[in-house]
PDB file of C-alpha atoms in Angstrom:
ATOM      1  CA  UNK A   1      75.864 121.242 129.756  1.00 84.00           C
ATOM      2  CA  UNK A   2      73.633 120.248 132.454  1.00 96.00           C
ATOM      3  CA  UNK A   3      72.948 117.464 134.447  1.00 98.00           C
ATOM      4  CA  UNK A   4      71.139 115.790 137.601  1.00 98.00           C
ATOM      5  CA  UNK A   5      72.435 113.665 139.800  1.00 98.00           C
ATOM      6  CA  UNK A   6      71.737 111.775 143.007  1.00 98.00           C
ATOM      7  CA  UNK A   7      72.795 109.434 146.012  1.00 97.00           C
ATOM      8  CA  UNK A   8      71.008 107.931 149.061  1.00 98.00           C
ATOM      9  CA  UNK A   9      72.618 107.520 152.205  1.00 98.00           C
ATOM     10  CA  UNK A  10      71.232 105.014 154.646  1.00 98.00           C
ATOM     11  CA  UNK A  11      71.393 107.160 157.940  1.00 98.00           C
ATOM     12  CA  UNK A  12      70.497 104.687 160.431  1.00 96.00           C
ATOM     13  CA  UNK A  13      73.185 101.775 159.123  1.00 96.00           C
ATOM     14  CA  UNK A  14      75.398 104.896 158.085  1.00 97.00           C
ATOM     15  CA  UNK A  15      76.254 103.617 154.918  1.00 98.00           C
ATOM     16  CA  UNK A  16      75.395 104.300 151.236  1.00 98.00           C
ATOM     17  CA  UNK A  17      71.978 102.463 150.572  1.00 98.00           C
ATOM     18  CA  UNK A  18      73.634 100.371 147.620  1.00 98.00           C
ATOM     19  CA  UNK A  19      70.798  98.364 145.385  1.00 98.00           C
ATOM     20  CA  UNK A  20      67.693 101.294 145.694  1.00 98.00           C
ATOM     21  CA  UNK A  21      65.304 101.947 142.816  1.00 98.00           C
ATOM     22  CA  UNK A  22      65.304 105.233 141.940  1.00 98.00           C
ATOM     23  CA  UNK A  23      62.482 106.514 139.498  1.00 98.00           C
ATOM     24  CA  UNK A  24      62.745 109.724 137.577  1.00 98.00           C
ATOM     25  CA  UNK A  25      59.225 111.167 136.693  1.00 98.00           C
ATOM     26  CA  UNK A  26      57.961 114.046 135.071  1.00 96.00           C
ATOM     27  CA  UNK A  27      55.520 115.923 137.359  1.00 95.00           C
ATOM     28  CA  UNK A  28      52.437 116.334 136.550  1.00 91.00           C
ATOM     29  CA  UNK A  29      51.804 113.596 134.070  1.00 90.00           C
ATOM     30  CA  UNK A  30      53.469 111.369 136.156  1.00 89.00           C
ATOM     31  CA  UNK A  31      55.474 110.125 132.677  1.00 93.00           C
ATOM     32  CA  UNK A  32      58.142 108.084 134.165  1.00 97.00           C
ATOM     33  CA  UNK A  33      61.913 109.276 132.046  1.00 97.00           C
ATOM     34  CA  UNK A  34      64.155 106.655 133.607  1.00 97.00           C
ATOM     35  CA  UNK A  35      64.942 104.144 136.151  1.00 98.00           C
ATOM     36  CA  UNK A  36      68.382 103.537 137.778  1.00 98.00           C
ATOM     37  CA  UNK A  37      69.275 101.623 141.127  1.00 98.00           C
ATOM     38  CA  UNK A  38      71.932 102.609 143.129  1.00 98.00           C
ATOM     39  CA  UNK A  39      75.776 101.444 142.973  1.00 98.00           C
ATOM     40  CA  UNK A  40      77.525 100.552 146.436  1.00 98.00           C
ATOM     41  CA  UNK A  41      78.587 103.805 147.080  1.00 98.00           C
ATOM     42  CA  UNK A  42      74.787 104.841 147.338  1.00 98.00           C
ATOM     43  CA  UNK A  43      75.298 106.684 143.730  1.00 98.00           C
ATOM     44  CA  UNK A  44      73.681 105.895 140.232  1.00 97.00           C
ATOM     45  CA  UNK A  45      76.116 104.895 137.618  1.00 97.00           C
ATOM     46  CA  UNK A  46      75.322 107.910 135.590  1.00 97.00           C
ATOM     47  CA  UNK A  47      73.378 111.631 135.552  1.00 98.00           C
ATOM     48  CA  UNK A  48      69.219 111.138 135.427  1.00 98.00           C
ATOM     49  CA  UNK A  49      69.151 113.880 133.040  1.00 98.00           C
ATOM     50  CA  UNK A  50      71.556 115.688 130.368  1.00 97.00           C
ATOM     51  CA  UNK A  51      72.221 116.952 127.867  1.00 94.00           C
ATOM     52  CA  UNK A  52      69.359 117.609 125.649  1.00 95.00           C
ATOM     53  CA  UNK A  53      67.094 115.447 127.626  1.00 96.00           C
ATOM     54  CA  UNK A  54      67.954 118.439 130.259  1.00 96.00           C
ATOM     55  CA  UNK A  55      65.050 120.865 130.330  1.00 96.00           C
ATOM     56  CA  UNK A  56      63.476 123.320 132.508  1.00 97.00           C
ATOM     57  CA  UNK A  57      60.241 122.000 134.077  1.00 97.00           C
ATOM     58  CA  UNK A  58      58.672 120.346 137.268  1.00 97.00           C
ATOM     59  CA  UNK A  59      60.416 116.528 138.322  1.00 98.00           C
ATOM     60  CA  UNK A  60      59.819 113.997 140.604  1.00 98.00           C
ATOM     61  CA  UNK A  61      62.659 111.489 142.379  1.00 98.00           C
ATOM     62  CA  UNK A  62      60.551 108.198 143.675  1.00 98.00           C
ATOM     63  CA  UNK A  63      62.960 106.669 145.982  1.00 98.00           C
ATOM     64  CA  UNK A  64      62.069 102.828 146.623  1.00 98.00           C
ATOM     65  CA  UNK A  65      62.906 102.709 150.379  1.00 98.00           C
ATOM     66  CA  UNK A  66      60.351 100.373 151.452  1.00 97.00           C
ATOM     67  CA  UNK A  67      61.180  97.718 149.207  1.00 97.00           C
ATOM     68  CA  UNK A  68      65.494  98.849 150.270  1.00 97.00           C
ATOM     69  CA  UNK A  69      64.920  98.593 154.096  1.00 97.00           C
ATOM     70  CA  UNK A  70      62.607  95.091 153.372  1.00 96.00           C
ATOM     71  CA  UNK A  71      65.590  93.548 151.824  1.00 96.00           C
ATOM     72  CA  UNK A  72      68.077  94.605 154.376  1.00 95.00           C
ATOM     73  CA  UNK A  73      65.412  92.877 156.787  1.00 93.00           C
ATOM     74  CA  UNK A  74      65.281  96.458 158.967  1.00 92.00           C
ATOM     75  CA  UNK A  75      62.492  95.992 161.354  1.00 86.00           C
ATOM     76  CA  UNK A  76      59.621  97.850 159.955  1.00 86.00           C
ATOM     77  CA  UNK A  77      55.773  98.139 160.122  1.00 89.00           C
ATOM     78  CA  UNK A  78      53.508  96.609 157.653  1.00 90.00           C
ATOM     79  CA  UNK A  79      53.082  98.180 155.597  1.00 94.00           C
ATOM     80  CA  UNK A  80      56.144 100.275 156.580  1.00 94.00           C
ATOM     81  CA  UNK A  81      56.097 104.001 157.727  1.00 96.00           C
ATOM     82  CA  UNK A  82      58.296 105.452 154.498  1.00 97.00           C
ATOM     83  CA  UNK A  83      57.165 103.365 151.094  1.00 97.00           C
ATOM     84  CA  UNK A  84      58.181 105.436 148.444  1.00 98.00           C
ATOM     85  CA  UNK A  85      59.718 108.628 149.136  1.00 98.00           C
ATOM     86  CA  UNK A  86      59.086 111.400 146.573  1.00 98.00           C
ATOM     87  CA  UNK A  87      60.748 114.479 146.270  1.00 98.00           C
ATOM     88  CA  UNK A  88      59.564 117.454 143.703  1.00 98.00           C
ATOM     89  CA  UNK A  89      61.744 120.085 142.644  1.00 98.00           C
ATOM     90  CA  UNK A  90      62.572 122.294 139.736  1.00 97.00           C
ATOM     91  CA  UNK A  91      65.155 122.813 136.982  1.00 97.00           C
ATOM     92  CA  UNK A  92      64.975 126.843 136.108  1.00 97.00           C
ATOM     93  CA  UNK A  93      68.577 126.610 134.493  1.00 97.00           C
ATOM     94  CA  UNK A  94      68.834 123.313 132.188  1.00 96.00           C
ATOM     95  CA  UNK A  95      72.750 124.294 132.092  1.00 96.00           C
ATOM     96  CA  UNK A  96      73.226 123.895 135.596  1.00 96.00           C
ATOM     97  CA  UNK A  97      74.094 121.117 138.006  1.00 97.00           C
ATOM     98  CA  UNK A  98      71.201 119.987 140.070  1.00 98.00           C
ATOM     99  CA  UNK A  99      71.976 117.477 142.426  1.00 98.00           C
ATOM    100  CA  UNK A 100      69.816 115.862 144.657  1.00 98.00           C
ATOM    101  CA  UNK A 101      70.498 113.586 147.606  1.00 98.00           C
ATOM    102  CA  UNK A 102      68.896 112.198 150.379  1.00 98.00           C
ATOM    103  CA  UNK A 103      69.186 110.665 153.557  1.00 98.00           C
ATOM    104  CA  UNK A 104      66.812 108.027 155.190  1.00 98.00           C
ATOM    105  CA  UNK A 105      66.032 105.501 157.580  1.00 97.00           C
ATOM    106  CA  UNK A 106      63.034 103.635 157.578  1.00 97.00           C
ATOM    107  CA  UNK A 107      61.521 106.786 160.273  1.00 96.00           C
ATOM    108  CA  UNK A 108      62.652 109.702 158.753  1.00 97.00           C
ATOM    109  CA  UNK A 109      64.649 111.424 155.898  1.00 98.00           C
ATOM    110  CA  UNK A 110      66.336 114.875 154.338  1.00 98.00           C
ATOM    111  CA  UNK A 111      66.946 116.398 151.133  1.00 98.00           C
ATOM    112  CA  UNK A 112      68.553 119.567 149.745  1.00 97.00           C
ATOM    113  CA  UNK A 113      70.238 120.515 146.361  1.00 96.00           C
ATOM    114  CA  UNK A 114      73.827 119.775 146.401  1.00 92.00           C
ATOM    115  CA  UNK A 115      76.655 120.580 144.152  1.00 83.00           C
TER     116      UNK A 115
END
């Protein structure tokens, strides 16, 4: 069975950013499927997706790291230069294992699919 999975490292502290909202939506209608914050080790507690709730289609991650760097009280613009960071990828195989981190500071940040 399939599943998705993510975790947020906080590249300028160089730690797991612990405590970040983390929106699952699905693209195009914009139909948010869950919401899960981070654990300490920068991971949600469980998959986003699988099992049946697994399917091929079009997904957005929203990544709160506005509101994450705000309560670490990081220095930032107002309003800040990353808000909400989206990312929008595919599932093509709803048996596989998509996982999809990132890595941020309040300037910058990276994604790719992991394993």
């Amino acid at each position: 069975m399939g599943k998705l999975t993510t975790h947020v490292l906080d590249t300028a502290a160089g730690i797991p950013a612990a405590g970040m909202l983390v929106r699952l939506l699905k693209a195009g209608a914009r139909e948010t499927i869950c919401e899960a914050r981070t654990n300490a080790d920068g991971r949600c507690d469980g998959p986003l997706l699988e099992g049946g709730a697994m399917v091929q289609g079009k997904y957005v991650l929203a990544f709160s790291v506005g509101d994450y760097f705000r309560a670490k009280r990081v220095d930032t613009a107002d309003p800040p230069f990353l808000d909400v960071v989206e990312v929008a990828f595919g599932i093509a195989d709803a048996n596989g294992h998509y996982h999809v981190p990132l890595l941020v500071s309040p300037w910058a940040y990276s994604t790719y699919r992991g394993s």
